[in-house]
């Protein structure tokens, strides 16, 4: 595999990026991570990813053992050594192993790892052109009172179950609802609906809480407001999702990605292979930001 990892304080080929089966990151999903991307040789909003990674570590009482500046340098160095122009760059901190015989998380030595590999899309560019088929899954998203979704985590059994359900029902990915029937998020993305606000105006809606505060979500909110659209962050129901004119995903794994069908039905009655003007406008604006030095830094 093309790429470069950073493990046990050293840069190594991705094949050597391994952890012990005794690490609680593996045994208990006791870990956090973040994923940034490099596009055409430039990191996109790296500071936002570092802010979120350190906030997640603090919330879980994990210590990555490196300063913010060191982690920034490690991420740059992984991409540089891998020789990648477009990269998926992950940083991880796991609880590590406890002292022999102990079950006390305070006795664990936390570990830090990073890697850069070729860019991974939520939906490949071909699929993006015709829009993704989204299924509303039956598992509820793990409640935020149990696992705070704002802390980026590997608790994905609800998503994985939902993905299998989506494939069985002819879909490509899944969005989960919370216990009250509100739209949350999917495996690797936030979800937006676009609605007619009267007089030709458009309104965007996305979940205010119960989701990861995606860096791409934030970018979309900023771009949409700058373009003069109203953006509402609030609970929204699956009935609203079904009534939306346009639906799209936001993710580091591809930015703004149109949804073509929801549970097998075309969104907004649009013909297959076409998607709405607001999604298209925001997708263009998202990629245009990748050339803006205020949002990017060269590797
Ligand atoms: N929600 C979940 C559960 C995710 O895992 C991700 C990204 O991996 C997102 C939302 C989108 O976040 P971002 O835009 O920072 O990639």
GROMACS .gro file of C-alpha atoms and ligand atoms in nm:
model
  315
    1UNK     CA    1   0.000   0.000   0.000
    2UNK     CA    2   0.129   0.346  -0.085
    3UNK     CA    3   0.159   0.562   0.224
    4UNK     CA    4   0.357   0.634   0.537
    5UNK     CA    5   0.275   0.574   0.904
    6UNK     CA    6   0.411   0.702   1.232
    7UNK     CA    7   0.413   0.437   1.508
    8UNK     CA    8   0.615   0.396   1.829
    9UNK     CA    9   0.778   0.732   1.764
   10UNK     CA   10   0.905   0.636   1.417
   11UNK     CA   11   0.805   0.670   1.055
   12UNK     CA   12   0.737   0.333   0.893
   13UNK     CA   13   0.568   0.176   0.590
   14UNK     CA   14   0.189   0.140   0.640
   15UNK     CA   15   0.223  -0.243   0.669
   16UNK     CA   16   0.415  -0.188   0.993
   17UNK     CA   17   0.146   0.031   1.152
   18UNK     CA   18   0.021  -0.222   1.411
   19UNK     CA   19  -0.100  -0.215   1.769
   20UNK     CA   20  -0.105  -0.484   2.036
   21UNK     CA   21  -0.425  -0.687   2.081
   22UNK     CA   22  -0.397  -0.583   2.448
   23UNK     CA   23  -0.436  -0.213   2.361
   24UNK     CA   24  -0.772  -0.088   2.493
   25UNK     CA   25  -0.810   0.107   2.171
   26UNK     CA   26  -0.870  -0.234   2.012
   27UNK     CA   27  -1.027  -0.421   2.305
   28UNK     CA   28  -1.269  -0.148   2.420
   29UNK     CA   29  -1.280   0.100   2.130
   30UNK     CA   30  -1.116   0.329   2.386
   31UNK     CA   31  -0.957   0.574   2.146
   32UNK     CA   32  -1.010   0.888   1.946
   33UNK     CA   33  -0.893   0.997   1.604
   34UNK     CA   34  -0.923   1.260   1.339
   35UNK     CA   35  -0.896   1.260   0.962
   36UNK     CA   36  -0.773   1.554   0.758
   37UNK     CA   37  -0.709   1.559   0.386
   38UNK     CA   38  -0.451   1.687   0.146
   39UNK     CA   39  -0.570   1.796  -0.196
   40UNK     CA   40  -0.324   1.879  -0.473
   41UNK     CA   41  -0.041   1.911  -0.227
   42UNK     CA   42  -0.220   2.125   0.033
   43UNK     CA   43  -0.376   2.038   0.371
   44UNK     CA   44  -0.735   2.163   0.401
   45UNK     CA   45  -0.833   2.332   0.732
   46UNK     CA   46  -0.568   2.145   0.927
   47UNK     CA   47  -0.612   2.374   1.229
   48UNK     CA   48  -0.977   2.278   1.260
   49UNK     CA   49  -0.880   1.908   1.262
   50UNK     CA   50  -0.608   1.966   1.522
   51UNK     CA   51  -0.851   2.164   1.741
   52UNK     CA   52  -1.102   1.879   1.726
   53UNK     CA   53  -0.840   1.609   1.788
   54UNK     CA   54  -0.705   1.781   2.099
   55UNK     CA   55  -1.059   1.854   2.227
   56UNK     CA   56  -1.146   1.483   2.179
   57UNK     CA   57  -0.829   1.372   2.361
   58UNK     CA   58  -0.902   1.611   2.651
   59UNK     CA   59  -1.262   1.492   2.679
   60UNK     CA   60  -1.147   1.128   2.700
   61UNK     CA   61  -0.850   1.208   2.926
   62UNK     CA   62  -0.613   1.079   2.661
   63UNK     CA   63  -0.266   1.224   2.622
   64UNK     CA   64  -0.118   1.189   2.272
   65UNK     CA   65   0.224   1.269   2.419
   66UNK     CA   66   0.303   1.523   2.148
   67UNK     CA   67   0.239   1.895   2.122
   68UNK     CA   68   0.007   2.037   1.858
   69UNK     CA   69   0.309   2.158   1.661
   70UNK     CA   70   0.474   1.816   1.674
   71UNK     CA   71   0.156   1.647   1.551
   72UNK     CA   72   0.123   1.900   1.268
   73UNK     CA   73   0.483   1.822   1.167
   74UNK     CA   74   0.424   1.444   1.188
   75UNK     CA   75   0.119   1.475   0.961
   76UNK     CA   76   0.313   1.682   0.709
   77UNK     CA   77   0.604   1.440   0.723
   78UNK     CA   78   0.381   1.132   0.665
   79UNK     CA   79   0.241   1.292   0.348
   80UNK     CA   80   0.583   1.410   0.232
   81UNK     CA   81   0.741   1.067   0.281
   82UNK     CA   82   0.446   0.895   0.112
   83UNK     CA   83   0.487   1.126  -0.187
   84UNK     CA   84   0.109   1.180  -0.209
   85UNK     CA   85  -0.059   1.481  -0.376
   86UNK     CA   86  -0.409   1.376  -0.258
   87UNK     CA   87  -0.410   1.206   0.080
   88UNK     CA   88  -0.623   1.082   0.368
   89UNK     CA   89  -0.432   1.168   0.683
   90UNK     CA   90  -0.537   1.011   1.011
   91UNK     CA   91  -0.411   1.073   1.365
   92UNK     CA   92  -0.508   0.837   1.649
   93UNK     CA   93  -0.466   0.823   2.022
   94UNK     CA   94  -0.553   0.499   2.203
   95UNK     CA   95  -0.577   0.425   2.575
   96UNK     CA   96  -0.293   0.174   2.536
   97UNK     CA   97  -0.223  -0.115   2.773
   98UNK     CA   98  -0.289  -0.111   3.147
   99UNK     CA   99  -0.027  -0.212   3.402
  100UNK     CA  100  -0.005  -0.597   3.424
  101UNK     CA  101  -0.314  -0.734   3.601
  102UNK     CA  102  -0.481  -0.391   3.623
  103UNK     CA  103  -0.820  -0.284   3.483
  104UNK     CA  104  -0.768   0.079   3.578
  105UNK     CA  105  -0.758   0.310   3.274
  106UNK     CA  106  -0.537   0.547   3.471
  107UNK     CA  107  -0.261   0.286   3.464
  108UNK     CA  108  -0.259   0.276   3.081
  109UNK     CA  109   0.017   0.424   2.871
  110UNK     CA  110  -0.159   0.610   2.588
  111UNK     CA  111  -0.029   0.568   2.237
  112UNK     CA  112  -0.022   0.804   1.940
  113UNK     CA  113  -0.012   0.701   1.574
  114UNK     CA  114  -0.060   0.871   1.240
  115UNK     CA  115  -0.070   0.771   0.878
  116UNK     CA  116  -0.111   0.914   0.530
  117UNK     CA  117  -0.256   0.697   0.253
  118UNK     CA  118  -0.412   0.780  -0.086
  119UNK     CA  119  -0.730   0.992  -0.061
  120UNK     CA  120  -1.043   0.785   0.020
  121UNK     CA  121  -1.382   0.895  -0.116
  122UNK     CA  122  -1.713   0.833   0.062
  123UNK     CA  123  -1.842   0.786  -0.294
  124UNK     CA  124  -1.606   0.772  -0.590
  125UNK     CA  125  -1.624   1.052  -0.850
  126UNK     CA  126  -1.832   0.841  -1.091
  127UNK     CA  127  -2.087   0.766  -0.824
  128UNK     CA  128  -2.086   1.133  -0.724
  129UNK     CA  129  -2.192   1.237  -1.074
  130UNK     CA  130  -2.516   1.040  -1.045
  131UNK     CA  131  -2.568   1.090  -0.671
  132UNK     CA  132  -2.565   0.836  -0.389
  133UNK     CA  133  -2.853   0.607  -0.286
  134UNK     CA  134  -2.917   0.665   0.083
  135UNK     CA  135  -3.120   0.439   0.312
  136UNK     CA  136  -3.272   0.540   0.646
  137UNK     CA  137  -3.139   0.262   0.869
  138UNK     CA  138  -3.334   0.098   1.150
  139UNK     CA  139  -3.066   0.104   1.424
  140UNK     CA  140  -3.074   0.422   1.631
  141UNK     CA  141  -2.753   0.620   1.654
  142UNK     CA  142  -2.586   0.549   1.991
  143UNK     CA  143  -2.727   0.821   2.220
  144UNK     CA  144  -2.497   1.116   2.287
  145UNK     CA  145  -2.557   1.072   2.659
  146UNK     CA  146  -2.372   0.736   2.627
  147UNK     CA  147  -2.104   0.819   2.371
  148UNK     CA  148  -2.066   1.188   2.284
  149UNK     CA  149  -2.066   1.202   1.902
  150UNK     CA  150  -1.872   1.530   1.908
  151UNK     CA  151  -1.573   1.324   2.022
  152UNK     CA  152  -1.461   1.148   1.705
  153UNK     CA  153  -1.483   0.779   1.789
  154UNK     CA  154  -1.478   0.425   1.655
  155UNK     CA  155  -1.814   0.320   1.803
  156UNK     CA  156  -1.951   0.217   1.465
  157UNK     CA  157  -2.150  -0.102   1.532
  158UNK     CA  158  -2.472   0.093   1.472
  159UNK     CA  159  -2.338   0.227   1.140
  160UNK     CA  160  -2.203  -0.110   1.026
  161UNK     CA  161  -2.535  -0.279   1.100
  162UNK     CA  162  -2.704   0.006   0.911
  163UNK     CA  163  -2.467  -0.034   0.614
  164UNK     CA  164  -2.551  -0.403   0.577
  165UNK     CA  165  -2.918  -0.314   0.592
  166UNK     CA  166  -2.863  -0.046   0.322
  167UNK     CA  167  -2.689  -0.295   0.090
  168UNK     CA  168  -2.967  -0.549   0.140
  169UNK     CA  169  -3.224  -0.284   0.047
  170UNK     CA  170  -3.037  -0.176  -0.267
  171UNK     CA  171  -2.879   0.135  -0.116
  172UNK     CA  172  -2.518   0.248  -0.096
  173UNK     CA  173  -2.497   0.408   0.245
  174UNK     CA  174  -2.707   0.479   0.550
  175UNK     CA  175  -2.826   0.760   0.774
  176UNK     CA  176  -2.937   0.685   1.129
  177UNK     CA  177  -3.208   0.848   1.337
  178UNK     CA  178  -3.199   0.909   1.711
  179UNK     CA  179  -3.451   0.757   1.952
  180UNK     CA  180  -3.692   1.049   1.885
  181UNK     CA  181  -3.691   1.006   1.506
  182UNK     CA  182  -3.455   1.294   1.434
  183UNK     CA  183  -3.197   1.273   1.156
  184UNK     CA  184  -2.843   1.230   1.288
  185UNK     CA  185  -2.554   1.131   1.061
  186UNK     CA  186  -2.403   0.843   0.867
  187UNK     CA  187  -2.076   0.647   0.858
  188UNK     CA  188  -1.831   0.929   0.785
  189UNK     CA  189  -2.066   1.216   0.705
  190UNK     CA  190  -2.316   1.480   0.816
  191UNK     CA  191  -2.645   1.525   0.631
  192UNK     CA  192  -2.812   1.843   0.496
  193UNK     CA  193  -3.156   1.904   0.349
  194UNK     CA  194  -3.235   2.195   0.115
  195UNK     CA  195  -3.586   2.344   0.122
  196UNK     CA  196  -3.778   2.610  -0.064
  197UNK     CA  197  -3.809   2.911   0.168
  198UNK     CA  198  -4.053   3.099  -0.059
  199UNK     CA  199  -3.985   3.371  -0.317
  200UNK     CA  200  -3.705   3.165  -0.472
  201UNK     CA  201  -3.505   3.163  -0.146
  202UNK     CA  202  -3.350   2.842  -0.012
  203UNK     CA  203  -3.313   2.714   0.341
  204UNK     CA  204  -3.063   2.451   0.454
  205UNK     CA  205  -3.125   2.233   0.759
  206UNK     CA  206  -2.884   2.008   0.945
  207UNK     CA  207  -2.876   1.854   1.294
  208UNK     CA  208  -2.759   2.092   1.566
  209UNK     CA  209  -2.658   1.818   1.806
  210UNK     CA  210  -2.625   1.442   1.835
  211UNK     CA  211  -2.364   1.442   1.557
  212UNK     CA  212  -1.996   1.494   1.499
  213UNK     CA  213  -1.936   1.862   1.427
  214UNK     CA  214  -1.777   1.789   1.091
  215UNK     CA  215  -1.512   2.020   0.952
  216UNK     CA  216  -1.684   1.989   0.614
  217UNK     CA  217  -2.021   2.059   0.784
  218UNK     CA  218  -1.875   2.381   0.920
  219UNK     CA  219  -1.735   2.467   0.575
  220UNK     CA  220  -2.075   2.408   0.413
  221UNK     CA  221  -2.251   2.622   0.675
  222UNK     CA  222  -2.006   2.908   0.616
  223UNK     CA  223  -2.025   2.880   0.236
  224UNK     CA  224  -2.404   2.857   0.237
  225UNK     CA  225  -2.443   3.164   0.459
  226UNK     CA  226  -2.192   3.356   0.249
  227UNK     CA  227  -2.400   3.266  -0.059
  228UNK     CA  228  -2.709   3.415   0.109
  229UNK     CA  229  -2.887   3.091   0.203
  230UNK     CA  230  -3.052   3.058   0.542
  231UNK     CA  231  -2.899   2.772   0.745
  232UNK     CA  232  -3.088   2.623   1.038
  233UNK     CA  233  -2.909   2.402   1.292
  234UNK     CA  234  -3.186   2.223   1.475
  235UNK     CA  235  -3.348   1.884   1.529
  236UNK     CA  236  -3.513   1.769   1.204
  237UNK     CA  237  -3.734   1.468   1.147
  238UNK     CA  238  -3.718   1.190   0.893
  239UNK     CA  239  -4.044   1.329   0.746
  240UNK     CA  240  -3.863   1.657   0.673
  241UNK     CA  241  -3.572   1.468   0.522
  242UNK     CA  242  -3.812   1.289   0.286
  243UNK     CA  243  -3.977   1.619   0.188
  244UNK     CA  244  -3.648   1.798   0.108
  245UNK     CA  245  -3.587   1.940  -0.241
  246UNK     CA  246  -3.224   1.834  -0.224
  247UNK     CA  247  -3.025   1.621   0.019
  248UNK     CA  248  -2.648   1.604   0.038
  249UNK     CA  249  -2.371   1.470   0.261
  250UNK     CA  250  -2.067   1.655   0.389
  251UNK     CA  251  -1.744   1.475   0.466
  252UNK     CA  252  -1.367   1.506   0.454
  253UNK     CA  253  -1.401   1.202   0.224
  254UNK     CA  254  -1.529   1.405  -0.071
  255UNK     CA  255  -1.677   1.734   0.050
  256UNK     CA  256  -2.033   1.791  -0.070
  257UNK     CA  257  -2.188   1.474  -0.213
  258UNK     CA  258  -2.538   1.467  -0.361
  259UNK     CA  259  -2.796   1.210  -0.261
  260UNK     CA  260  -2.997   1.090  -0.561
  261UNK     CA  261  -3.247   0.862  -0.389
  262UNK     CA  262  -3.372   0.812  -0.037
  263UNK     CA  263  -3.505   0.463   0.038
  264UNK     CA  264  -3.525   0.407  -0.339
  265UNK     CA  265  -3.726   0.725  -0.417
  266UNK     CA  266  -3.580   1.014  -0.618
  267UNK     CA  267  -3.517   1.325  -0.406
  268UNK     CA  268  -3.730   1.620  -0.512
  269UNK     CA  269  -3.874   1.406  -0.796
  270UNK     CA  270  -3.556   1.471  -0.997
  271UNK     CA  271  -3.461   1.236  -1.284
  272UNK     CA  272  -3.186   0.983  -1.205
  273UNK     CA  273  -2.835   1.116  -1.260
  274UNK     CA  274  -2.918   1.481  -1.193
  275UNK     CA  275  -2.904   1.677  -0.872
  276UNK     CA  276  -3.012   2.011  -0.742
  277UNK     CA  277  -2.860   2.355  -0.805
  278UNK     CA  278  -2.783   2.433  -0.439
  279UNK     CA  279  -2.586   2.109  -0.396
  280UNK     CA  280  -2.399   2.184  -0.719
  281UNK     CA  281  -2.322   2.541  -0.613
  282UNK     CA  282  -2.193   2.434  -0.271
  283UNK     CA  283  -1.989   2.150  -0.420
  284UNK     CA  284  -1.817   2.395  -0.657
  285UNK     CA  285  -1.759   2.644  -0.375
  286UNK     CA  286  -1.616   2.369  -0.150
  287UNK     CA  287  -1.352   2.268  -0.405
  288UNK     CA  288  -1.273   2.630  -0.492
  289UNK     CA  289  -1.176   2.686  -0.125
  290UNK     CA  290  -0.898   2.428  -0.172
  291UNK     CA  291  -0.700   2.688  -0.363
  292UNK     CA  292  -0.749   2.956  -0.097
  293UNK     CA  293  -0.439   3.006   0.124
  294UNK     CA  294  -0.663   3.110   0.415
  295UNK     CA  295  -0.796   2.752   0.430
  296UNK     CA  296  -0.500   2.553   0.312
  297UNK     CA  297  -0.130   2.502   0.376
  298UNK     CA  298   0.122   2.340   0.144
  299UNK     CA  299   0.274   2.007   0.250
  300LIG     N1  300  -2.000   1.212   1.120
  300LIG     C1  301  -1.924   1.104   1.143
  300LIG     C2  302  -1.977   0.994   1.229
  300LIG     C3  303  -1.795   1.092   1.088
  300LIG     O1  304  -1.720   0.984   1.112
  300LIG     C4  305  -1.748   1.197   1.005
  300LIG     C5  306  -1.615   1.191   0.944
  300LIG     O2  307  -1.545   1.092   0.949
  300LIG     C6  308  -1.831   1.308   0.981
  300LIG     C7  309  -1.956   1.313   1.042
  300LIG     C8  310  -1.786   1.421   0.893
  300LIG     O3  311  -1.683   1.496   0.955
  300LIG     P1  312  -1.576   1.574   0.869
  300LIG     O4  313  -1.651   1.670   0.784
  300LIG     O5  314  -1.490   1.644   0.970
  300LIG     O6  315  -1.503   1.474   0.788
   0.00000   0.00000   0.00000
